[in-house]
Backbone as a printed PyTorch tensor [residue, N CA C, xyz], in Angstrom:
tensor([[[ 33.7320, 106.1560, 243.6080],
         [ 34.4630, 104.6770, 244.0450],
         [ 32.5540, 103.4900, 244.6490]],

        [[ 33.4800, 102.2680, 244.8900],
         [ 31.8350, 101.4590, 244.9520],
         [ 31.3940, 101.9130, 246.4820]],

        [[ 32.2790, 102.4300, 247.2720],
         [ 31.5890, 102.7000, 248.7730],
         [ 30.9720, 104.3300, 248.5330]],

        [[ 31.1570, 104.6760, 247.7270],
         [ 29.8900, 106.3890, 247.5090],
         [ 28.7930, 105.6300, 246.9910]],

        [[ 29.0460, 104.9270, 245.8720],
         [ 27.8090, 104.1710, 245.2060],
         [ 27.1910, 103.3720, 245.7400]],

        [[ 27.4280, 103.4480, 246.3310],
         [ 26.4710, 102.0550, 248.0190],
         [ 25.6410, 103.1810, 248.0970]],

        [[ 26.1820, 104.4070, 249.0470],
         [ 25.9850, 104.9490, 249.5750],
         [ 24.7730, 106.2740, 249.4190]],

        [[ 25.4350, 105.8170, 247.7140],
         [ 24.3320, 106.9720, 247.1470],
         [ 23.2680, 106.1010, 246.7010]],

        [[ 23.0290, 104.7230, 246.3400],
         [ 22.6340, 104.2880, 245.9880],
         [ 21.1630, 103.5530, 247.2400]],

        [[ 21.8280, 103.4370, 248.5660],
         [ 21.2620, 103.6530, 249.2630],
         [ 20.4560, 104.9770, 249.7990]],

        [[ 20.3770, 106.2070, 249.4640],
         [ 19.7220, 107.2920, 250.0920],
         [ 19.2220, 106.9180, 249.0020]],

        [[ 18.9570, 107.0880, 247.3640],
         [ 17.9540, 107.2190, 246.8950],
         [ 16.8640, 105.8960, 246.8270]],

        [[ 17.6060, 104.5770, 247.7860],
         [ 16.1450, 104.0960, 247.5560],
         [ 15.5030, 104.0260, 249.0700]],

        [[ 16.3520, 104.1000, 250.2840],
         [ 15.4520, 104.8860, 251.1320],
         [ 13.9540, 105.8410, 250.8530]],

        [[ 15.2590, 106.7850, 250.2700],
         [ 13.6830, 107.7010, 249.8030],
         [ 12.3130, 107.0640, 248.6130]],

        [[ 12.7480, 106.4720, 247.8450],
         [ 11.6900, 105.1910, 247.4700],
         [ 11.1630, 104.7200, 248.3710]],

        [[ 11.4920, 104.1080, 249.4140],
         [ 11.6850, 102.7650, 250.0970],
         [ 10.2810, 104.0710, 251.0870]],

        [[ 10.5210, 105.0760, 251.2870],
         [  9.8390, 105.7450, 252.4130],
         [  7.8480, 106.2420, 251.5380]],

        [[  8.6120, 106.7500, 249.9810],
         [  7.1400, 106.7930, 249.5200],
         [  6.3100, 105.7460, 249.0250]],

        [[  6.8060, 104.8930, 249.3400],
         [  6.0730, 103.7400, 248.3630],
         [  5.2780, 103.1230, 249.7300]],

        [[  5.9540, 103.1240, 250.6460],
         [  5.8390, 103.0410, 252.2190],
         [  4.3760, 103.5540, 252.4890]],

        [[  4.7560, 105.0840, 252.2940],
         [  3.7120, 106.2900, 251.9570],
         [  2.6540, 105.7320, 251.3120]],

        [[  2.1940, 105.9290, 250.8080],
         [  1.7770, 104.7940, 249.2610],
         [  0.6360, 103.7430, 248.8600]],

        [[  1.9800, 102.7180, 250.0800],
         [  1.3000, 101.9440, 250.7700],
         [ -0.1490, 101.8320, 251.0980]],

        [[  0.3920, 102.5120, 252.7110],
         [ -0.6410, 103.0620, 253.1100],
         [ -1.7830, 103.3870, 252.6360]],

        [[ -2.3480, 104.9030, 252.0010],
         [ -3.2750, 105.3530, 251.9170],
         [ -3.6700, 104.2740, 250.5950]],

        [[ -3.4460, 104.0400, 250.1970],
         [ -4.0160, 102.6130, 249.4660],
         [ -4.3830, 101.0920, 249.8500]],

        [[ -3.7990, 100.8480, 251.7090],
         [ -4.0790,  99.8280, 252.2300],
         [ -5.8060, 100.4480, 252.4180]],

        [[ -5.4670, 102.1250, 252.9870],
         [ -6.8530, 102.6230, 253.2260],
         [ -8.0650, 102.5190, 252.6000]],

        [[ -7.9890, 103.0120, 251.1110],
         [ -8.9640, 103.0690, 250.2560],
         [ -9.5300, 102.1600, 249.9880]],

        [[ -8.1150, 100.8550, 249.7240],
         [ -8.9370,  99.3610, 249.8530],
         [ -9.8860,  98.7840, 251.0970]],

        [[ -9.9600,  99.3900, 252.1200],
         [-10.7070,  99.2750, 253.2530],
         [-11.7610,  99.6300, 253.0390]],

        [[-11.3320, 100.9180, 252.3380],
         [-12.8360, 101.9620, 252.6610],
         [-13.7440, 101.5450, 251.4570]],

        [[-13.7040, 100.8320, 249.9780],
         [-13.8430, 100.1390, 249.2130],
         [-14.8170,  98.6410, 249.9150]],

        [[-14.1980,  98.1000, 250.1770],
         [-13.9180,  97.3630, 250.9810],
         [-16.1470,  97.3670, 251.9200]],

        [[-15.9330,  98.0420, 252.6970],
         [-16.9540,  98.9340, 253.5490],
         [-17.9750,  99.1540, 252.6770]],

        [[-17.3420, 100.0900, 251.3790],
         [-19.0120, 100.0510, 250.6210],
         [-19.6460,  99.0270, 250.0520]],

        [[-18.5090,  97.7130, 249.3760],
         [-19.0280,  97.0460, 248.9330],
         [-20.0300,  95.7080, 249.3730]],

        [[-19.9650,  96.1040, 250.7210],
         [-20.5930,  95.4890, 251.6750],
         [-22.0620,  95.3720, 251.1530]],

        [[-22.1960,  97.7080, 251.6680],
         [-23.2040,  97.6740, 252.0510],
         [-24.2340,  97.6150, 250.2110]],

        [[-23.3700,  97.6150, 249.3860],
         [-23.8820,  97.6260, 247.6600],
         [-23.2160,  96.4410, 247.5150]],

        [[-23.6350,  95.0660, 247.2380],
         [-22.7010,  93.9740, 246.7890],
         [-22.6980,  94.0110, 245.1710]],

        [[-24.3740,  94.5180, 244.5530],
         [-23.9080,  94.1100, 242.8890],
         [-23.3760,  95.2630, 242.6310]],

        [[-22.9900,  96.1790, 242.8530],
         [-22.5780,  98.1810, 242.2750],
         [-21.1780,  96.5880, 242.5430]],

        [[-21.3640,  97.0690, 240.3240],
         [-19.5800,  96.2750, 240.1450],
         [-18.6240,  96.8770, 239.7020]],

        [[-18.8910,  98.0140, 239.3710],
         [-18.1660,  99.3290, 239.1830],
         [-17.2500,  99.7840, 240.8850]],

        [[-17.9830,  99.3380, 241.6350],
         [-16.8100,  99.4860, 243.3460],
         [-15.8930,  98.5300, 242.4900]],

        [[-16.7080,  97.2690, 242.6800],
         [-15.9330,  96.0740, 242.5670],
         [-14.7970,  96.2280, 241.9350]],

        [[-14.8470,  96.6210, 240.2550],
         [-13.7210,  96.5800, 239.7790],
         [-12.9980,  97.5960, 240.0790]],

        [[-13.4250,  98.7660, 240.6580],
         [-12.9170,  99.9120, 241.2500],
         [-11.8840,  99.1490, 242.2330]],

        [[-12.4540,  98.2050, 243.5200],
         [-11.3170,  97.1920, 244.1480],
         [-10.3290,  96.5130, 243.9730]],

        [[-10.2340,  95.6550, 242.6180],
         [ -9.9130,  94.9140, 242.4110],
         [ -8.6300,  95.8220, 241.9750]],

        [[ -8.8400,  96.8780, 240.8380],
         [ -8.0310,  97.7050, 240.7010],
         [ -7.0670,  98.2360, 241.8470]],

        [[ -7.5230,  98.8240, 243.1430],
         [ -6.6980,  99.3490, 244.1010],
         [ -5.7950,  97.6200, 244.8710]],

        [[ -6.5580,  96.9830, 244.7330],
         [ -5.8760,  95.7730, 244.9580],
         [ -4.3170,  95.0080, 244.5670]],

        [[ -4.8350,  96.0170, 243.4360],
         [ -3.6440,  95.3070, 242.3300],
         [ -2.7450,  96.5880, 242.5240]],

        [[ -3.0740,  97.3520, 242.3940],
         [ -1.6640,  99.2040, 242.2580],
         [ -1.3960,  99.1670, 244.0130]],

        [[ -1.7310,  98.0460, 244.4290],
         [ -1.2640,  98.3740, 246.1140],
         [ -0.2450,  96.5950, 246.1030]],

        [[ -0.9810,  95.7160, 245.6060],
         [  0.0460,  94.6960, 245.3570],
         [  1.3970,  94.5090, 244.2080]],

        [[  1.2410,  96.1400, 243.5540],
         [  2.4970,  96.6010, 242.8130],
         [  3.2480,  97.1110, 243.6440]],

        [[  2.9690,  97.6890, 244.4500],
         [  3.7240,  98.8050, 245.7970],
         [  4.5770,  97.7890, 246.4790]],

        [[  3.5660,  96.8360, 246.7490],
         [  4.1300,  95.7110, 247.9080],
         [  5.4090,  95.5650, 247.4150]],

        [[  5.0520,  94.9670, 246.4490],
         [  6.2430,  93.4900, 245.0520],
         [  7.2860,  94.7240, 245.1250]],

        [[  7.1020,  96.4530, 244.8730],
         [  8.6940,  96.9520, 244.0190],
         [  8.8400,  97.3400, 245.9690]],

        [[  8.4840,  97.4870, 246.5130],
         [  8.9910,  98.0370, 248.3570],
         [  9.8970,  96.9990, 248.7500]],

        [[  9.2100,  95.4130, 248.5680],
         [  9.9430,  94.2220, 248.5050],
         [ 11.2270,  94.2920, 248.5660]],

        [[ 10.8680,  94.5650, 246.6820],
         [ 12.9040,  94.3570, 245.9580],
         [ 13.3100,  94.9880, 246.3000]],

        [[ 12.7000,  96.3250, 246.7970],
         [ 13.5750,  97.4880, 246.8010],
         [ 14.6040,  97.6000, 247.9340]],

        [[ 14.1940,  97.1310, 249.4640],
         [ 14.3530,  96.8150, 251.1720],
         [ 15.1570,  95.2950, 250.5390]],

        [[ 15.2520,  94.6690, 249.5450],
         [ 15.9840,  93.9200, 249.6390],
         [ 17.5710,  94.0070, 248.9680]],

        [[ 17.1320,  94.8150, 247.8620],
         [ 18.4760,  95.8700, 247.2490],
         [ 19.0140,  96.4710, 248.3650]],

        [[ 18.3340,  97.6660, 249.4750],
         [ 19.0400,  97.2940, 250.0730],
         [ 19.6260,  97.1030, 251.6590]],

        [[ 19.3920,  96.2010, 251.4850],
         [ 19.8300,  95.4580, 252.6770],
         [ 21.3460,  94.8250, 251.9590]],

        [[ 21.1140,  94.0410, 250.8210],
         [ 22.2970,  93.7720, 249.1060],
         [ 23.9960,  94.2810, 250.2550]],

        [[ 23.1070,  96.4850, 249.4930],
         [ 23.8000,  97.2090, 249.5230],
         [ 24.3880,  97.2990, 250.7130]],

        [[ 23.8990,  97.1790, 251.6910],
         [ 24.1940,  97.6140, 253.2170],
         [ 25.3730,  96.3970, 253.3050]],

        [[ 25.2300,  94.9320, 253.1410],
         [ 26.2690,  94.4180, 253.3690],
         [ 27.6620,  94.6570, 252.3940]],

        [[ 26.9230,  94.9940, 250.7470],
         [ 28.6540,  95.1120, 250.5010],
         [ 29.2070,  96.2850, 250.7160]],

        [[ 28.3170,  97.4780, 251.3040],
         [ 29.2340,  98.6880, 252.3290],
         [ 29.6940,  98.4630, 253.5000]],

        [[ 29.0780,  97.0600, 254.1150],
         [ 29.6380,  97.4390, 255.0610],
         [ 31.0570,  96.3160, 254.7650]],

        [[ 30.9800,  95.3180, 254.2020],
         [ 32.3850,  94.2920, 253.6010],
         [ 33.4570,  95.6830, 252.9970]],

        [[ 33.0310,  96.3850, 252.3220],
         [ 33.4600,  97.1570, 251.7970],
         [ 34.6040,  97.9870, 252.7500]],

        [[ 34.2480,  98.4430, 253.9920],
         [ 34.4900,  98.8510, 255.3950],
         [ 35.6890,  98.4970, 255.9540]],

        [[ 35.7010,  96.7680, 256.0050],
         [ 36.9050,  95.8670, 256.4800],
         [ 37.9470,  95.9070, 255.6880]],

        [[ 37.5920,  96.2760, 254.5090],
         [ 38.8240,  95.9720, 253.1190],
         [ 39.5680,  97.4370, 252.9110]]])
């Protein structure tokens, strides 16, 4: 049924959301550490490239997280609507 499918989707999304939150947090810590190292070695191009790559990954994770949270909110609205009919 649609209600069962909405419940399953919400559970899958919640697991993925939790994973992405953790991953984003770890990437945030790593980018902060690299930024600190880069202030000590501003001419280190490898370090600068690694920082850019980490920031790209962090942004990608944040984008997916935002999309999943939006999707879960929509699924919850559908679920709530189905409960009333």
